[in-house]
Coordinates of C-alpha atoms and ligand atoms in Angstrom, one line a residue:
M28 CA 78.4 102.5 110.1
N29 CA 80.5 102.2 113.2
G30 CA 79.8 100.3 116.4
P31 CA 80.4 100.8 120.1
N32 CA 83.4 102.7 121.5
L33 CA 84.7 103.8 118.1
N34 CA 83.8 107.3 119.2
L35 CA 86.9 107.0 121.5
L36 CA 89.3 106.5 118.7
G37 CA 92.5 108.5 118.9
S38 CA 92.2 108.9 122.6
R39 CA 93.6 105.5 123.8
E40 CA 95.3 102.4 122.5
P41 CA 96.8 104.2 119.4
E42 CA 99.2 101.2 119.1
V43 CA 96.2 99.0 118.3
Y44 CA 93.8 101.4 116.5
G45 CA 96.0 104.2 115.3
Y46 CA 96.0 108.0 115.9
D47 CA 93.1 109.0 113.7
T48 CA 89.9 110.0 115.4
L49 CA 86.5 108.9 114.1
D50 CA 86.0 112.4 112.8
D51 CA 89.3 112.2 110.9
I52 CA 88.1 108.9 109.3
K53 CA 84.7 110.5 108.5
G54 CA 86.4 113.4 106.8
R55 CA 88.5 111.0 104.7
C56 CA 85.5 108.9 103.7
E57 CA 83.5 112.0 102.7
A58 CA 86.3 113.3 100.6
L59 CA 86.8 109.9 98.9
G60 CA 83.0 109.6 98.5
S61 CA 82.8 112.8 96.5
E62 CA 85.7 111.6 94.3
L63 CA 83.9 108.3 93.7
G64 CA 80.5 109.9 93.2
F65 CA 79.0 108.6 96.5
Q66 CA 77.0 110.4 99.1
V67 CA 78.5 109.1 102.4
D68 CA 76.2 108.8 105.4
F69 CA 78.8 108.2 108.2
R70 CA 77.4 107.1 111.6
Q71 CA 78.5 105.7 114.9
S72 CA 76.3 104.1 117.7
N73 CA 77.0 102.5 121.0
S74 CA 73.6 100.8 120.8
E75 CA 73.0 97.4 119.2
G76 CA 69.3 98.2 118.7
E77 CA 70.0 101.5 117.0
M78 CA 72.4 99.8 114.6
V79 CA 69.7 97.1 113.8
N80 CA 67.2 99.9 113.1
W81 CA 69.7 101.8 110.8
I82 CA 70.5 98.6 108.9
Q83 CA 66.8 97.9 108.4
E84 CA 66.4 101.5 107.1
A85 CA 69.4 101.2 104.8
R86 CA 67.6 98.5 102.7
T87 CA 65.4 101.2 101.2
D88 CA 67.5 104.3 101.2
H89 CA 71.2 103.3 100.9
A90 CA 73.1 101.5 98.1
G91 CA 75.4 99.5 100.3
I92 CA 76.8 99.3 103.9
I93 CA 80.4 99.5 105.0
I94 CA 80.4 98.5 108.6
N95 CA 82.8 98.3 111.5
P96 CA 80.6 96.6 114.1
A97 CA 83.3 96.8 116.7
A98 CA 82.7 94.5 119.6
Y99 CA 79.2 93.5 118.3
S100 CA 81.1 91.7 115.5
H101 CA 81.9 89.0 118.0
T102 CA 78.5 88.8 119.8
S103 CA 75.6 90.0 117.7
I104 CA 73.3 87.6 115.9
A105 CA 70.8 90.5 115.8
I106 CA 73.1 92.6 113.7
L107 CA 73.9 89.6 111.5
D108 CA 70.2 88.9 110.9
S109 CA 69.5 92.5 110.0
L110 CA 72.4 92.5 107.5
L111 CA 71.3 89.2 106.0
A112 CA 67.9 90.8 105.4
S113 CA 69.2 94.0 103.9
E114 CA 69.7 92.8 100.3
I115 CA 72.4 95.4 99.7
P116 CA 76.2 94.8 99.4
I117 CA 78.0 94.7 102.8
I118 CA 81.7 95.2 103.5
E119 CA 83.1 94.6 107.0
V120 CA 86.0 96.7 108.2
H121 CA 88.2 96.4 111.2
L122 CA 91.1 98.7 112.1
S123 CA 93.1 96.0 113.8
N124 CA 93.9 92.5 112.6
I125 CA 91.3 90.7 114.7
H126 CA 93.0 87.3 113.8
Q127 CA 96.2 88.3 115.6
R128 CA 94.2 89.3 118.8
E129 CA 92.5 87.6 121.7
S130 CA 90.6 84.4 120.7
Y131 CA 87.2 86.1 121.4
R132 CA 87.9 88.7 118.7
Q133 CA 88.9 86.1 116.1
H134 CA 85.4 85.2 115.1
S135 CA 82.9 87.7 113.6
Y136 CA 79.2 86.8 113.1
V137 CA 78.9 89.7 110.7
S138 CA 81.4 88.2 108.2
K139 CA 78.7 85.7 107.2
A140 CA 76.7 88.6 105.7
A141 CA 79.7 90.4 104.2
K142 CA 80.8 90.3 100.5
G143 CA 84.3 91.0 101.8
V144 CA 86.2 91.7 105.0
I145 CA 89.2 94.1 105.4
C146 CA 91.1 94.1 108.7
G147 CA 94.5 95.2 110.0
L148 CA 95.1 98.1 107.8
G149 CA 93.9 100.9 110.1
A150 CA 91.9 103.8 108.8
Q151 CA 93.1 102.9 105.3
G152 CA 90.7 100.0 105.4
Y153 CA 87.8 102.3 105.1
D154 CA 89.2 103.8 101.9
L155 CA 89.8 100.4 100.5
A156 CA 86.2 99.3 101.4
M157 CA 84.8 102.4 99.7
R158 CA 86.8 101.7 96.5
A159 CA 85.6 98.0 96.6
M160 CA 82.0 99.2 97.2
A161 CA 82.2 101.5 94.2
Q162 CA 83.2 98.5 92.0
L163 CA 80.5 96.2 93.4
L164 CA 77.8 98.9 92.7
E165 CA 79.2 99.5 89.2
K166 CA 78.9 95.8 88.3
K167 CA 75.3 95.6 89.6
Ligands
CA2_204 O1 89.7 96.6 115.0 C1 88.6 97.1 115.0 O2 88.2 97.9 114.2 C2 87.6 96.6 116.1 O3 86.3 96.4 115.4 C3 87.5 97.6 117.1 C4 86.7 97.3 118.3 C5 87.0 95.9 118.9 O4 86.1 95.5 119.9 C6 87.0 94.8 117.8 O5 87.4 93.6 118.3 C7 87.9 95.2 116.6 C8 86.9 98.2 119.5 C9 86.7 99.7 119.3 C10 87.0 100.4 120.5 O6 88.0 101.4 120.2 C11 88.6 102.1 121.2 C12 89.5 103.0 120.8 C13 90.1 103.8 121.8 C14 89.9 103.6 123.1 C15 89.0 102.6 123.5 C16 88.3 101.8 122.6

């Protein structure tokens, strides 16, 4: 699940976020998903409420959530609360290393609900998150 403005990936700030578009990342996740035996439901929203609704729904029809909440990481207690209620494993991903950036990006509310956090490795972070999710679900 991808948060606000990630639909703009590849168009601006490639030095921060890389050259991959969100569609490129989606393609890679789907390919790796079939290798790992996952069905991947790849989504992006610019709306906090829509993300909260999706997280609530995931509790009953998804095995886990890999989320890049984008700017909502740093502001949204609503997304945190829905993740805490979801009862499925959560991995947080950021393309950039948020700890090297502006101070307002260095704290993520979402991290409190995450089993693990991957940041700073660009689009590869999504692959790593999927492999980690596969292991978490295997151990269940
Ligand atoms: O590093 C990440 O993955 C972020 O979650 C990306 C968010 C940012 O607000 C977080 O602090 C860190 C921003 C995504 C917006 O991406 C754009 C890409 C190209 C052009 C404009 C925005």
